[in-house]
Amino acid sequence: MPRQQGKGLVVVLVVLLAFVGLSVTVAIAINQPESPEEERQRLRQEALAALELVEFEALTPNREPFTRDSILGEWTLLSFGFTYCELACPPMHANTMRLMEKTRGTDLRFVTLSVDPVHDTPERLAAYTDQIGADPARRIFVSMESNARARVQPGHAKTVEEEMSEETRITLPDGETQMNNIDHPTRLILIAPDGTVTDMYPGMSSEELDATARSIRSHMRPG
């Protein structure tokens, strides 16, 4: 074989081997399992994509209609709860009050949809707003009927349902009346003025409030 052809063959072989090596490296990278953080972020993005602000009807403490359109036009941090809740709601409400302070100066509203249509009447919600010292201009509790509660589900998250167990029953302030605990989502859902679900945050973790406030401000920042 001529020497020049031999050199050409060597070059071709080197290029082919390099290409094969690169292909193997890429294949390994593609098939490499997700890290726990990568999986968490992927699931989070899938969950966000599944959320949708649906049509609903409710009443404010002043008995004014509150619908999906009432949320449009402003940045809103939406949550679920009920006033006699003894498990998830107390830390959620405390964290929300702290977030109100950390986002002071913004136009963010905090809207809580009550999942207890039996007890959380507009009058009860008005009294509760006063009880926890919330600013009614920024913190809005709204009362839904049972059929509205069934429609307003947070997509991927847990559905709203009553827990029939005796162990979770709640005794009301009169000391005699009892009600079932209501299991509901605990995420805080950030909704953009156009109704898009933009982000969501853990409602019961006080350790992440600073990061949550920074994230909310970054979403609300123009541009």
CSV table of C-alpha atoms in Angstrom, one decimal:
chain,number,residue,atom,x,y,z
A,1,MET,CA,0.0,0.0,0.0
A,2,PRO,CA,1.4,3.5,-0.9
A,3,ARG,CA,2.5,5.5,2.1
A,4,GLN,CA,0.0,8.4,1.4
A,5,GLN,CA,-2.9,6.0,1.3
A,6,GLY,CA,-1.8,4.5,4.6
A,7,LYS,CA,-1.8,7.9,6.2
A,8,GLY,CA,-5.2,8.6,4.9
A,9,LEU,CA,-6.5,5.3,6.3
A,10,VAL,CA,-5.1,6.0,9.7
A,11,VAL,CA,-6.7,9.5,9.7
A,12,VAL,CA,-10.1,7.9,8.8
A,13,LEU,CA,-9.8,5.3,11.5
A,14,VAL,CA,-8.9,7.9,14.1
A,15,VAL,CA,-11.9,10.0,13.1
A,16,LEU,CA,-14.2,7.0,13.2
A,17,LEU,CA,-12.9,5.9,16.6
A,18,ALA,CA,-13.4,9.5,17.9
A,19,PHE,CA,-16.9,9.6,16.5
A,20,VAL,CA,-17.8,6.2,18.1
A,21,GLY,CA,-16.3,7.3,21.4
A,22,LEU,CA,-18.4,10.5,21.3
A,23,SER,CA,-21.5,8.5,20.4
A,24,VAL,CA,-21.0,6.2,23.3
A,25,THR,CA,-20.4,9.2,25.6
A,26,VAL,CA,-23.6,10.9,24.4
A,27,ALA,CA,-25.6,7.6,24.7
A,28,ILE,CA,-24.4,7.1,28.3
A,29,ALA,CA,-25.3,10.7,29.1
A,30,ILE,CA,-28.7,10.4,27.6
A,31,ASN,CA,-29.5,7.1,29.5
A,32,GLN,CA,-28.0,8.3,32.8
A,33,PRO,CA,-30.6,8.3,35.5
A,34,GLU,CA,-31.9,11.6,36.8
A,35,SER,CA,-30.5,12.9,40.0
A,36,PRO,CA,-33.0,13.4,42.8
A,37,GLU,CA,-32.9,17.2,42.2
A,38,GLU,CA,-33.5,16.8,38.4
A,39,GLU,CA,-36.4,14.5,39.1
A,40,ARG,CA,-37.9,17.0,41.6
A,41,GLN,CA,-37.6,19.8,39.1
A,42,ARG,CA,-39.1,17.8,36.3
A,43,LEU,CA,-42.1,16.7,38.4
A,44,ARG,CA,-42.6,20.2,39.6
A,45,GLN,CA,-42.7,21.5,36.0
A,46,GLU,CA,-45.1,18.8,35.0
A,47,ALA,CA,-47.3,19.7,38.0
A,48,LEU,CA,-47.3,23.3,37.1
A,49,ALA,CA,-48.3,22.5,33.5
A,50,ALA,CA,-51.2,20.5,34.8
A,51,LEU,CA,-52.7,23.4,36.9
A,52,GLU,CA,-55.4,25.6,35.5
A,53,LEU,CA,-57.5,28.3,37.0
A,54,VAL,CA,-61.1,27.1,36.3
A,55,GLU,CA,-64.4,28.9,36.5
A,56,PHE,CA,-65.9,29.1,39.9
A,57,GLU,CA,-68.4,31.1,42.0
A,58,ALA,CA,-67.9,32.2,45.6
A,59,LEU,CA,-68.7,35.1,48.0
A,60,THR,CA,-66.4,37.5,49.8
A,61,PRO,CA,-67.0,38.3,53.5
A,62,ASN,CA,-69.0,41.3,52.3
A,63,ARG,CA,-71.2,38.9,50.3
A,64,GLU,CA,-69.9,40.2,47.0
A,65,PRO,CA,-69.5,37.7,44.1
A,66,PHE,CA,-66.0,36.4,43.7
A,67,THR,CA,-65.2,34.4,40.5
A,68,ARG,CA,-62.3,33.5,38.3
A,69,ASP,CA,-62.6,37.0,36.7
A,70,SER,CA,-62.1,38.5,40.2
A,71,ILE,CA,-58.6,37.0,40.2
A,72,LEU,CA,-57.6,38.2,36.7
A,73,GLY,CA,-55.8,41.4,36.3
A,74,GLU,CA,-53.7,41.2,39.5
A,75,TRP,CA,-50.9,38.9,40.8
A,76,THR,CA,-52.5,36.5,43.2
A,77,LEU,CA,-51.2,33.9,45.7
A,78,LEU,CA,-54.0,31.4,45.9
A,79,SER,CA,-54.4,28.8,48.7
A,80,PHE,CA,-57.0,26.5,50.1
A,81,GLY,CA,-58.1,26.1,53.8
A,82,PHE,CA,-60.9,26.5,56.3
A,83,THR,CA,-61.3,28.4,59.5
A,84,TYR,CA,-61.8,25.5,61.9
A,85,CYS,CA,-58.8,23.6,60.5
A,86,GLU,CA,-56.5,22.3,63.2
A,87,LEU,CA,-53.7,20.6,61.2
A,88,ALA,CA,-52.4,22.3,58.0
A,89,CYS,CA,-54.1,25.7,58.2
A,90,PRO,CA,-52.5,27.3,61.3
A,91,PRO,CA,-48.9,27.1,60.0
A,92,MET,CA,-50.1,28.0,56.5
A,93,HIS,CA,-51.9,31.1,57.7
A,94,ALA,CA,-48.9,32.1,59.8
A,95,ASN,CA,-46.6,31.7,56.9
A,96,THR,CA,-49.0,33.6,54.6
A,97,MET,CA,-49.0,36.5,57.1
A,98,ARG,CA,-45.2,36.5,57.1
A,99,LEU,CA,-45.2,36.4,53.3
A,100,MET,CA,-47.4,39.5,53.3
A,101,GLU,CA,-44.8,41.3,55.2
A,102,LYS,CA,-42.0,40.1,53.0
A,103,THR,CA,-43.8,41.2,49.8
A,104,ARG,CA,-45.0,44.5,51.2
A,105,GLY,CA,-44.8,47.2,48.5
A,106,THR,CA,-45.9,44.9,45.8
A,107,ASP,CA,-49.4,44.5,44.3
A,108,LEU,CA,-49.6,40.8,45.4
A,109,ARG,CA,-53.0,39.7,46.7
A,110,PHE,CA,-53.5,36.7,48.9
A,111,VAL,CA,-56.7,34.7,48.3
A,112,THR,CA,-57.8,31.7,50.3
A,113,LEU,CA,-60.7,29.6,49.0
A,114,SER,CA,-62.5,28.0,51.9
A,115,VAL,CA,-63.1,24.3,51.4
A,116,ASP,CA,-65.8,24.2,54.2
A,117,PRO,CA,-69.1,25.4,52.6
A,118,VAL,CA,-71.0,24.4,55.7
A,119,HIS,CA,-69.4,26.5,58.4
A,120,ASP,CA,-67.4,29.1,56.5
A,121,THR,CA,-70.1,31.5,55.7
A,122,PRO,CA,-69.2,35.1,54.6
A,123,GLU,CA,-70.0,36.3,58.1
A,124,ARG,CA,-67.6,33.6,59.6
A,125,LEU,CA,-64.9,34.6,57.2
A,126,ALA,CA,-65.2,38.3,58.1
A,127,ALA,CA,-64.9,37.5,61.8
A,128,TYR,CA,-61.9,35.2,61.1
A,129,THR,CA,-60.2,37.9,59.1
A,130,ASP,CA,-60.5,40.2,62.1
A,131,GLN,CA,-59.4,37.5,64.4
A,132,ILE,CA,-56.0,36.9,62.7
A,133,GLY,CA,-55.4,40.5,62.1
A,134,ALA,CA,-55.3,40.3,58.3
A,135,ASP,CA,-55.5,43.3,56.0
A,136,PRO,CA,-58.8,42.6,54.1
A,137,ALA,CA,-57.5,44.7,51.2
A,138,ARG,CA,-54.7,42.2,50.6
A,139,ARG,CA,-55.9,39.0,52.3
A,140,ILE,CA,-59.2,37.8,51.0
A,141,PHE,CA,-61.1,34.7,52.3
A,142,VAL,CA,-63.9,33.6,50.1
A,143,SER,CA,-66.7,31.1,50.7
A,144,MET,CA,-67.6,28.5,48.1
A,145,GLU,CA,-70.7,26.3,47.7
A,146,SER,CA,-70.3,22.6,47.7
A,147,ASN,CA,-70.6,22.3,43.9
A,148,ALA,CA,-68.0,25.0,43.4
A,149,ARG,CA,-65.6,23.2,45.7
A,150,ALA,CA,-65.9,20.1,43.7
A,151,ARG,CA,-65.0,22.0,40.5
A,152,VAL,CA,-62.0,23.9,41.9
A,153,GLN,CA,-59.5,21.2,42.1
A,154,PRO,CA,-55.8,22.0,41.9
A,155,GLY,CA,-55.0,19.7,39.0
A,156,HIS,CA,-52.1,17.4,40.0
A,157,ALA,CA,-52.4,18.0,43.8
A,158,LYS,CA,-54.5,16.2,46.3
A,159,THR,CA,-58.3,16.6,45.9
A,160,VAL,CA,-60.5,18.3,48.5
A,161,GLU,CA,-62.2,15.6,50.5
A,162,GLU,CA,-63.6,15.0,54.0
A,163,GLU,CA,-61.8,12.6,56.3
A,164,MET,CA,-64.5,10.5,58.0
A,165,SER,CA,-62.2,9.0,60.6
A,166,GLU,CA,-63.1,9.6,64.3
A,167,GLU,CA,-59.5,10.3,65.0
A,168,THR,CA,-59.5,13.4,62.8
A,169,ARG,CA,-62.9,14.9,63.8
A,170,ILE,CA,-62.8,18.5,64.9
A,171,THR,CA,-64.8,19.8,67.9
A,172,LEU,CA,-66.1,23.3,67.3
A,173,PRO,CA,-65.8,26.1,69.9
A,174,ASP,CA,-69.2,25.3,71.5
A,175,GLY,CA,-67.6,22.2,72.8
A,176,GLU,CA,-70.3,19.9,71.4
A,177,THR,CA,-70.6,20.3,67.7
A,178,GLN,CA,-68.2,18.2,65.6
A,179,MET,CA,-67.2,18.2,62.0
A,180,ASN,CA,-65.0,16.1,59.8
A,181,ASN,CA,-61.5,17.2,59.0
A,182,ILE,CA,-61.2,18.3,55.4
A,183,ASP,CA,-58.1,17.2,53.6
A,184,HIS,CA,-57.0,19.9,51.1
A,185,PRO,CA,-53.9,21.1,49.1
A,186,THR,CA,-51.2,22.9,51.1
A,187,ARG,CA,-49.4,24.5,48.2
A,188,LEU,CA,-49.5,28.3,47.6
A,189,ILE,CA,-50.2,28.8,43.9
A,190,LEU,CA,-48.9,32.0,42.2
A,191,ILE,CA,-51.3,33.2,39.5
A,192,ALA,CA,-50.3,35.9,36.9
A,193,PRO,CA,-52.7,38.7,35.9
A,194,ASP,CA,-53.6,36.8,32.8
A,195,GLY,CA,-54.7,33.7,34.8
A,196,THR,CA,-51.6,31.6,34.1
A,197,VAL,CA,-50.4,29.4,37.0
A,198,THR,CA,-46.9,30.7,37.2
A,199,ASP,CA,-45.4,28.9,40.2
A,200,MET,CA,-46.2,27.1,43.5
A,201,TYR,CA,-44.6,27.0,46.9
A,202,PRO,CA,-44.8,24.9,50.1
A,203,GLY,CA,-47.4,26.5,52.4
A,204,MET,CA,-46.4,24.8,55.6
A,205,SER,CA,-42.6,25.3,55.5
A,206,SER,CA,-41.4,28.4,57.3
A,207,GLU,CA,-37.8,27.7,56.4
A,208,GLU,CA,-38.5,28.6,52.7
A,209,LEU,CA,-40.3,31.9,53.1
A,210,ASP,CA,-37.3,34.1,52.1
A,211,ALA,CA,-36.8,32.0,49.0
A,212,THR,CA,-40.5,32.1,48.2
A,213,ALA,CA,-40.7,35.9,48.6
A,214,ARG,CA,-37.7,36.3,46.3
A,215,SER,CA,-39.2,34.0,43.7
A,216,ILE,CA,-42.5,35.8,43.8
A,217,ARG,CA,-40.8,39.2,43.4
A,218,SER,CA,-38.8,37.9,40.5
A,219,HIS,CA,-41.9,36.7,38.7
A,220,MET,CA,-43.7,40.0,39.3
A,221,ARG,CA,-40.7,42.1,38.1
A,222,PRO,CA,-41.4,43.7,34.7
A,223,GLY,CA,-39.4,42.2,31.8
